[in-house]
């Protein structure tokens, strides 16, 4: 292990020698642990990080320049759409996606470094159960979607078996509980060797005077480096080499909290591959001009995501001749990358990524060693965003999808107004209800009375019947006609593999 003298010298070089001020008070175990942590901090990187954070934290937020005059929407030739494409074209894209999956060229990559703090739980978001009738967690739903996508690709393309590797980027906070959860659940019947977990970097929180913050006498306050930390983590964890060894060429990246995410979506993959894209983004139509979501657009000719705070109200409300918003492509953190593009980002562009500033209330120990929980922001956390690499793409595309079918994030605890367990659960059950109606099913109440059919539901409207369909039976709404056409079903209803097999045997 690195010596105390060497650590002290490195901290002095970084201008952070205050981190050792409680050293005489530490136990032997605390000293060993603290030395191990401090040895991971490279002095030049630490000095530059603290300097940049302090400089960014002192900027007047009101001085941030608006981007209105530099923005333009994504050109029509670079946008695909589910709703505006004919069925033949959609089938061609989907077939291409399944073909790539069947050849083991597609992987999915989950961004799962965040905890469920805003949900009021002390564990990773992926372990959260939103209250589905089946009791499934987000991780289980996503794992089963992968299994079904593998099965469909093999069936459609005549392959004996195909594999979609699942890469999961965790953080110091989420790696251990995530690994434990997967082991306890036998990796949800996925092959363990095809579930690859790796850890993003943690970086120190910094005070406004440029000093790394101690959260206790023997630990620096650390935070994940944002989902844009992916690109360093791919190198640190040797993930790019693993992908290359497996023959992976295309990677579908997504966030853990979207309950409607389509894993390795063959339609999206096929669209991007057909267009020769090296980078792509799914987008949804903005719900209203001032919706607080980033917009995929072009700035100074380069594609990027512009945050809602970076444009004026006038620009946000601009409309085309047909009444649609000019800047309408809402970002949902659902992306396509080629392996070669990720390699180029890791090798050449990662240091150029913008650092985003977040002012936070960071618990710390004062000069006397007392723990202080501040009531206003006292620290700066720097982070990078995964979408900031769009600007380096040579052939970027956007793909517009239905919000009702593909985007319902889980961010807040009930009873908040949106993005809660209740809204996520409602979104998934509403989708499954639509699938059942579309397959020709009808629903009955407890007294055998037929329930009214409502194929179109508002965002806050509960479906008339509760119907949950296992991803192992259908993950895109496929194949339900033979199971549900003409059937009268009592609500609530769970269509899992066992129930599907019972129906098939009775036909």
Tab-separated table of N, CA and C in Angstrom, residues 70 231 278-281 296-306 337 341 344-345 348-356 384-397:
chain	number	residue	atom	x	y	z
A	70	UNK	N	-28.124	30.306	-32.110
A	70	UNK	CA	-27.191	29.317	-32.662
A	70	UNK	C	-27.869	27.979	-32.936
A	231	UNK	N	-17.891	6.989	-20.564
A	231	UNK	CA	-16.820	6.825	-21.543
A	231	UNK	C	-15.471	6.529	-20.880
A	278	UNK	N	-23.579	6.301	-36.798
A	278	UNK	CA	-22.641	5.902	-35.749
A	278	UNK	C	-23.172	6.281	-34.371
A	279	UNK	N	-24.218	7.115	-34.362
A	279	UNK	CA	-24.788	7.593	-33.105
A	279	UNK	C	-26.250	7.957	-33.360
A	280	UNK	N	-27.136	7.555	-32.449
A	280	UNK	CA	-28.552	7.859	-32.626
A	280	UNK	C	-29.224	8.099	-31.292
A	281	UNK	N	-30.358	8.783	-31.344
A	281	UNK	CA	-31.107	9.081	-30.118
A	281	UNK	C	-32.593	8.904	-30.365
A	296	UNK	N	-33.174	17.649	-28.535
A	296	UNK	CA	-32.165	17.251	-29.504
A	296	UNK	C	-32.271	18.193	-30.697
A	297	UNK	N	-31.169	18.862	-31.011
A	297	UNK	CA	-31.172	19.842	-32.102
A	297	UNK	C	-29.740	19.998	-32.613
A	298	UNK	N	-29.515	21.062	-33.394
A	298	UNK	CA	-28.156	21.376	-33.865
A	298	UNK	C	-27.771	22.745	-33.348
A	299	UNK	N	-26.552	22.853	-32.852
A	299	UNK	CA	-26.005	24.127	-32.393
A	299	UNK	C	-24.692	24.354	-33.132
A	300	UNK	N	-24.633	25.448	-33.861
A	300	UNK	CA	-23.458	25.733	-34.690
A	300	UNK	C	-23.143	24.561	-35.617
A	301	UNK	N	-24.194	23.910	-36.094
A	301	UNK	CA	-24.030	22.831	-37.064
A	301	UNK	C	-23.772	21.464	-36.472
A	302	UNK	N	-23.575	21.381	-35.157
A	302	UNK	CA	-23.298	20.091	-34.519
A	302	UNK	C	-24.497	19.649	-33.692
A	303	UNK	N	-24.786	18.355	-33.721
A	303	UNK	CA	-25.923	17.838	-32.962
A	303	UNK	C	-25.601	17.817	-31.470
A	304	UNK	N	-26.580	18.193	-30.667
A	304	UNK	CA	-26.415	18.130	-29.228
A	304	UNK	C	-27.785	18.228	-28.563
A	305	UNK	N	-27.778	18.060	-27.251
A	305	UNK	CA	-28.992	18.238	-26.452
A	305	UNK	C	-28.885	19.582	-25.749
A	306	UNK	N	-29.877	20.425	-25.947
A	306	UNK	CA	-29.924	21.738	-25.306
A	306	UNK	C	-30.943	21.662	-24.166
A	337	UNK	N	-25.168	3.519	-30.281
A	337	UNK	CA	-23.784	3.826	-30.650
A	337	UNK	C	-23.182	2.621	-31.360
A	341	UNK	N	-17.562	4.075	-32.834
A	341	UNK	CA	-17.782	5.438	-32.339
A	341	UNK	C	-17.393	5.541	-30.868
A	344	UNK	N	-13.701	5.780	-30.556
A	344	UNK	CA	-13.162	7.100	-30.912
A	344	UNK	C	-13.425	8.109	-29.810
A	345	UNK	N	-14.587	8.018	-29.158
A	345	UNK	CA	-14.883	8.914	-28.039
A	345	UNK	C	-13.889	8.668	-26.907
A	348	UNK	N	-10.259	9.819	-28.154
A	348	UNK	CA	-9.959	11.192	-28.596
A	348	UNK	C	-10.817	12.278	-27.960
A	349	UNK	N	-12.081	11.988	-27.696
A	349	UNK	CA	-13.010	13.081	-27.389
A	349	UNK	C	-13.421	13.211	-25.926
A	350	UNK	N	-13.230	12.156	-25.127
A	350	UNK	CA	-13.727	12.197	-23.754
A	350	UNK	C	-13.207	13.401	-22.969
A	351	UNK	N	-11.920	13.758	-23.076
A	351	UNK	CA	-11.443	14.928	-22.323
A	351	UNK	C	-12.106	16.236	-22.746
A	352	UNK	N	-12.718	16.256	-23.927
A	352	UNK	CA	-13.338	17.482	-24.429
A	352	UNK	C	-14.796	17.638	-23.974
A	353	UNK	N	-15.326	16.635	-23.291
A	353	UNK	CA	-16.719	16.715	-22.874
A	353	UNK	C	-16.921	17.837	-21.860
A	354	UNK	N	-18.039	18.519	-22.004
A	354	UNK	CA	-18.369	19.628	-21.113
A	354	UNK	C	-18.618	19.135	-19.691
A	355	UNK	N	-18.134	19.899	-18.717
A	355	UNK	CA	-18.417	19.622	-17.314
A	355	UNK	C	-19.651	20.423	-16.894
A	356	UNK	N	-20.649	19.732	-16.393
A	356	UNK	CA	-21.862	20.390	-15.919
A	356	UNK	C	-21.787	20.552	-14.408
A	384	UNK	N	-20.544	14.849	-16.129
A	384	UNK	CA	-20.653	14.858	-17.587
A	384	UNK	C	-21.915	14.106	-17.975
A	385	UNK	N	-22.471	14.462	-19.137
A	385	UNK	CA	-23.708	13.840	-19.599
A	385	UNK	C	-23.434	12.938	-20.799
A	386	UNK	N	-24.130	11.820	-20.850
A	386	UNK	CA	-23.888	10.820	-21.878
A	386	UNK	C	-24.136	11.382	-23.282
A	387	UNK	N	-25.078	12.305	-23.406
A	387	UNK	CA	-25.449	12.804	-24.739
A	387	UNK	C	-24.496	13.872	-25.271
A	388	UNK	N	-23.547	14.301	-24.474
A	388	UNK	CA	-22.638	15.348	-24.959
A	388	UNK	C	-21.664	14.865	-26.020
A	389	UNK	N	-21.711	13.572	-26.371
A	389	UNK	CA	-20.853	13.065	-27.452
A	389	UNK	C	-21.506	13.199	-28.815
A	390	UNK	N	-22.778	13.594	-28.863
A	390	UNK	CA	-23.456	13.706	-30.159
A	390	UNK	C	-22.669	14.591	-31.130
A	391	UNK	N	-22.038	15.622	-30.593
A	391	UNK	CA	-21.318	16.583	-31.433
A	391	UNK	C	-20.172	15.945	-32.214
A	392	UNK	N	-19.687	14.787	-31.756
A	392	UNK	CA	-18.550	14.139	-32.405
A	392	UNK	C	-18.985	13.117	-33.452
A	393	UNK	N	-20.281	12.935	-33.605
A	393	UNK	CA	-20.797	11.955	-34.552
A	393	UNK	C	-20.610	12.431	-35.993
A	394	UNK	N	-20.268	11.497	-36.862
A	394	UNK	CA	-20.167	11.801	-38.288
A	394	UNK	C	-21.477	11.553	-39.019
A	395	UNK	N	-22.336	10.735	-38.411
A	395	UNK	CA	-23.644	10.464	-39.027
A	395	UNK	C	-24.661	10.226	-37.917
A	396	UNK	N	-25.211	11.318	-37.398
A	396	UNK	CA	-26.162	11.261	-36.298
A	396	UNK	C	-27.586	11.168	-36.835
A	397	UNK	N	-28.422	10.357	-36.150
A	397	UNK	CA	-29.841	10.278	-36.504
A	397	UNK	C	-30.681	10.347	-35.234
